[in-house]
């Protein structure tokens, strides 16, 4: 059964952050709260972890994974970002957005979209996740915790442990985490394109009605 950590949403316990980072570094699959919905998270590039996420999500190899980063400089390491894209990212991060960008050679091919060679990137605005990323000193590969044949992500940490306790290694609870996923914006064409409307506002991209 998965371990269960209850963290303070504003002042997460350093000891539990360190333990969670150790689980992730050791190849664990973790469920954590974000500034949008709960997400599945792991280290970058482990093929077996990608397979575990795909199995839980019920998705195929064309599923866009998301690289969760600490800041813009980290995004620039893993994605090709031109000046106009950088300005948009700077104006809207951290926040509840996932951006589709072309990946760089710093990323294993297996985490990129097989045809487009793209990946989702986000900088979350969540104290617990920020502390975990700082402890890891690097990004995490993530995917929204949306189960097959369900319309909304799960919102209750204890229910998540009950349902997925044998499929994940750790569930982190840190107060309420809503059911709405990030807004997904594709920036690869030069003009922002809406892929999924979610928590993040559309006005900064000129996409609001």
Short mmCIF file of C-alpha atoms in Angstrom, two decimals:
data_model
loop_
_atom_site.label_atom_id
_atom_site.label_comp_id
_atom_site.label_asym_id
_atom_site.label_seq_id
_atom_site.Cartn_x
_atom_site.Cartn_y
_atom_site.Cartn_z
CA UNK A 1 0.00 0.00 0.00
CA UNK A 2 1.18 3.52 -0.83
CA UNK A 3 2.60 5.72 1.90
CA UNK A 4 0.48 8.74 2.87
CA UNK A 5 1.98 12.11 3.84
CA UNK A 6 -0.13 14.97 5.18
CA UNK A 7 1.73 18.25 4.63
CA UNK A 8 0.94 21.75 5.81
CA UNK A 9 -0.26 23.69 2.73
CA UNK A 10 1.70 26.86 3.56
CA UNK A 11 4.63 25.61 5.64
CA UNK A 12 5.28 22.03 4.52
CA UNK A 13 7.34 19.98 6.93
CA UNK A 14 10.95 19.81 5.63
CA UNK A 15 11.34 16.24 6.90
CA UNK A 16 8.38 15.03 4.82
CA UNK A 17 9.55 17.00 1.78
CA UNK A 18 12.94 15.27 2.03
CA UNK A 19 11.30 11.86 2.40
CA UNK A 20 9.02 12.50 -0.60
CA UNK A 21 12.04 13.54 -2.70
CA UNK A 22 13.86 10.37 -1.68
CA UNK A 23 10.90 8.27 -2.82
CA UNK A 24 10.85 10.07 -6.19
CA UNK A 25 14.63 9.76 -6.65
CA UNK A 26 14.34 6.07 -5.83
CA UNK A 27 11.96 5.48 -8.73
CA UNK A 28 8.68 5.99 -6.89
CA UNK A 29 5.44 7.15 -8.47
CA UNK A 30 3.81 9.89 -6.40
CA UNK A 31 0.40 11.56 -6.33
CA UNK A 32 0.66 15.21 -5.34
CA UNK A 33 -1.56 18.29 -5.17
CA UNK A 34 -0.92 21.22 -7.51
CA UNK A 35 -2.45 24.65 -8.12
CA UNK A 36 -4.94 22.84 -10.35
CA UNK A 37 -5.80 19.15 -9.90
CA UNK A 38 -3.88 16.25 -8.34
CA UNK A 39 -1.11 14.92 -10.55
CA UNK A 40 0.97 11.79 -10.93
CA UNK A 41 4.68 12.64 -10.66
CA UNK A 42 8.01 10.86 -11.05
CA UNK A 43 11.59 11.29 -12.22
CA UNK A 44 12.24 12.08 -15.87
CA UNK A 45 12.94 9.34 -18.38
CA UNK A 46 12.29 6.04 -16.58
CA UNK A 47 10.42 3.91 -19.12
CA UNK A 48 8.77 1.72 -16.48
CA UNK A 49 7.34 4.79 -14.72
CA UNK A 50 5.94 6.11 -17.99
CA UNK A 51 4.24 2.76 -18.52
CA UNK A 52 2.78 2.87 -15.00
CA UNK A 53 1.33 6.33 -15.62
CA UNK A 54 -0.11 5.31 -18.98
CA UNK A 55 -1.73 2.27 -17.38
CA UNK A 56 -3.32 4.33 -14.58
CA UNK A 57 -4.47 7.02 -17.02
CA UNK A 58 -5.56 4.61 -19.75
CA UNK A 59 -3.65 6.55 -22.42
CA UNK A 60 -1.32 5.53 -25.25
CA UNK A 61 2.16 6.66 -26.33
CA UNK A 62 0.74 9.83 -27.94
CA UNK A 63 -0.22 11.19 -24.52
CA UNK A 64 1.50 14.49 -23.75
CA UNK A 65 3.44 14.29 -20.53
CA UNK A 66 4.19 17.50 -18.63
CA UNK A 67 7.55 18.53 -17.24
CA UNK A 68 7.00 20.40 -13.98
CA UNK A 69 9.77 22.99 -13.54
CA UNK A 70 10.90 25.45 -10.87
CA UNK A 71 11.40 28.50 -13.08
CA UNK A 72 11.81 29.85 -16.60
CA UNK A 73 15.51 29.06 -16.81
CA UNK A 74 14.73 25.40 -16.19
CA UNK A 75 12.04 25.44 -18.89
CA UNK A 76 14.59 26.91 -21.33
CA UNK A 77 16.87 23.94 -20.67
CA UNK A 78 14.26 21.43 -21.77
CA UNK A 79 12.27 23.32 -24.43
CA UNK A 80 13.03 25.59 -27.36
CA UNK A 81 11.74 29.03 -26.39
CA UNK A 82 11.96 32.10 -28.65
CA UNK A 83 11.59 35.71 -27.47
CA UNK A 84 7.83 35.99 -27.96
CA UNK A 85 7.22 32.65 -26.24
CA UNK A 86 9.48 33.71 -23.37
CA UNK A 87 7.51 36.94 -22.86
CA UNK A 88 4.25 34.97 -22.66
CA UNK A 89 5.75 32.49 -20.21
CA UNK A 90 7.15 35.27 -18.05
CA UNK A 91 3.77 37.00 -17.92
CA UNK A 92 1.78 33.88 -16.99
CA UNK A 93 4.04 31.82 -14.71
CA UNK A 94 3.90 30.52 -12.12
CA UNK A 95 0.29 29.52 -12.60
CA UNK A 96 -2.22 26.89 -13.66
CA UNK A 97 -1.02 26.60 -17.25
CA UNK A 98 0.61 23.84 -19.26
CA UNK A 99 2.47 24.96 -22.38
CA UNK A 100 3.16 22.70 -25.34
CA UNK A 101 6.65 23.41 -26.67
CA UNK A 102 9.28 21.66 -28.77
CA UNK A 103 11.57 19.61 -26.54
CA UNK A 104 15.36 19.84 -26.56
CA UNK A 105 17.94 17.07 -26.65
CA UNK A 106 18.18 17.32 -22.85
CA UNK A 107 15.02 15.22 -22.70
CA UNK A 108 14.86 11.48 -23.42
CA UNK A 109 12.95 10.82 -26.64
CA UNK A 110 10.55 8.54 -24.82
CA UNK A 111 8.99 11.43 -22.89
CA UNK A 112 8.32 13.49 -26.03
CA UNK A 113 5.28 13.19 -28.27
CA UNK A 114 6.38 10.50 -30.76
CA UNK A 115 5.57 12.50 -33.91
CA UNK A 116 5.73 16.16 -32.89
CA UNK A 117 8.71 15.85 -30.48
CA UNK A 118 6.88 18.20 -28.12
CA UNK A 119 6.25 18.15 -24.38
CA UNK A 120 4.05 19.98 -21.91
CA UNK A 121 5.80 22.32 -19.47
CA UNK A 122 4.49 24.11 -16.40
CA UNK A 123 5.66 26.14 -13.42
CA UNK A 124 3.10 25.51 -10.68
CA UNK A 125 2.12 28.03 -8.03
CA UNK A 126 1.88 25.65 -5.07
CA UNK A 127 4.02 25.85 -1.94
CA UNK A 128 4.35 22.08 -1.46
CA UNK A 129 5.27 21.39 -5.08
CA UNK A 130 7.75 24.28 -5.13
CA UNK A 131 9.43 22.91 -2.00
CA UNK A 132 9.62 19.45 -3.52
CA UNK A 133 11.10 20.73 -6.78
CA UNK A 134 13.69 22.70 -4.82
CA UNK A 135 14.62 19.62 -2.79
CA UNK A 136 14.91 17.52 -5.96
CA UNK A 137 16.98 20.26 -7.64
CA UNK A 138 15.36 19.37 -10.95
CA UNK A 139 12.05 18.84 -12.74
CA UNK A 140 9.44 16.13 -12.34
CA UNK A 141 7.54 14.38 -15.11
CA UNK A 142 3.81 14.65 -14.42
CA UNK A 143 0.34 13.85 -15.70
CA UNK A 144 -3.06 14.98 -14.40
CA UNK A 145 -4.65 12.29 -12.23
CA UNK A 146 -7.64 11.69 -14.46
CA UNK A 147 -8.74 8.06 -14.47
CA UNK A 148 -10.17 6.28 -17.53
CA UNK A 149 -13.89 6.87 -18.18
CA UNK A 150 -14.06 9.66 -15.58
CA UNK A 151 -14.80 13.27 -16.49
CA UNK A 152 -12.96 14.96 -13.62
CA UNK A 153 -9.75 14.25 -11.67
CA UNK A 154 -10.04 12.83 -8.16
CA UNK A 155 -10.06 15.46 -5.39
CA UNK A 156 -9.77 13.48 -2.14
CA UNK A 157 -6.35 12.19 -1.08
CA UNK A 158 -7.71 9.34 1.02
CA UNK A 159 -9.95 8.16 -1.82
CA UNK A 160 -6.92 8.29 -4.11
CA UNK A 161 -4.98 6.06 -1.72
CA UNK A 162 -7.93 3.67 -1.45
CA UNK A 163 -8.27 3.39 -5.22
CA UNK A 164 -4.63 3.58 -6.32
CA UNK A 165 -2.75 2.43 -3.22
CA UNK A 166 -1.29 -0.59 -5.00
CA UNK A 167 -0.36 1.34 -8.16
CA UNK A 168 1.52 4.31 -6.67
CA UNK A 169 4.16 4.60 -3.95
CA UNK A 170 3.13 7.80 -2.16
CA UNK A 171 0.06 10.03 -1.87
CA UNK A 172 0.60 13.59 -0.61
CA UNK A 173 -2.25 15.53 0.97
CA UNK A 174 -1.94 19.28 1.62
CA UNK A 175 -5.43 20.70 1.99
CA UNK A 176 -8.11 21.05 -0.66
CA UNK A 177 -7.15 20.36 -4.26
CA UNK A 178 -9.89 21.04 -6.79
CA UNK A 179 -11.01 18.97 -9.77
CA UNK A 180 -10.08 21.39 -12.55
CA UNK A 181 -6.93 20.71 -14.57
CA UNK A 182 -4.55 23.29 -16.04
CA UNK A 183 -5.32 25.34 -19.10
CA UNK A 184 -3.21 23.89 -21.93
CA UNK A 185 -1.78 26.30 -24.51
CA UNK A 186 0.13 25.14 -27.61
CA UNK A 187 2.89 27.62 -28.42
CA UNK A 188 4.60 25.70 -31.21
CA UNK A 189 2.97 27.48 -34.17
CA UNK A 190 3.90 31.04 -33.25
CA UNK A 191 0.33 31.88 -32.24
CA UNK A 192 -1.10 30.57 -28.95
CA UNK A 193 -3.63 27.81 -29.57
CA UNK A 194 -6.03 26.57 -26.92
CA UNK A 195 -5.81 22.81 -26.38
CA UNK A 196 -7.79 22.60 -23.12
CA UNK A 197 -9.60 25.23 -21.08
CA UNK A 198 -8.97 24.81 -17.36
CA UNK A 199 -7.94 26.81 -14.28
CA UNK A 200 -5.78 29.38 -16.04
CA UNK A 201 -7.44 32.47 -17.55
CA UNK A 202 -7.41 32.82 -21.34
CA UNK A 203 -7.13 36.63 -21.55
CA UNK A 204 -3.30 36.76 -21.51
CA UNK A 205 -3.26 34.79 -24.77
CA UNK A 206 -6.03 36.68 -26.56
CA UNK A 207 -8.18 33.56 -26.51
CA UNK A 208 -11.06 34.72 -24.29
CA UNK A 209 -14.53 35.08 -25.83
#
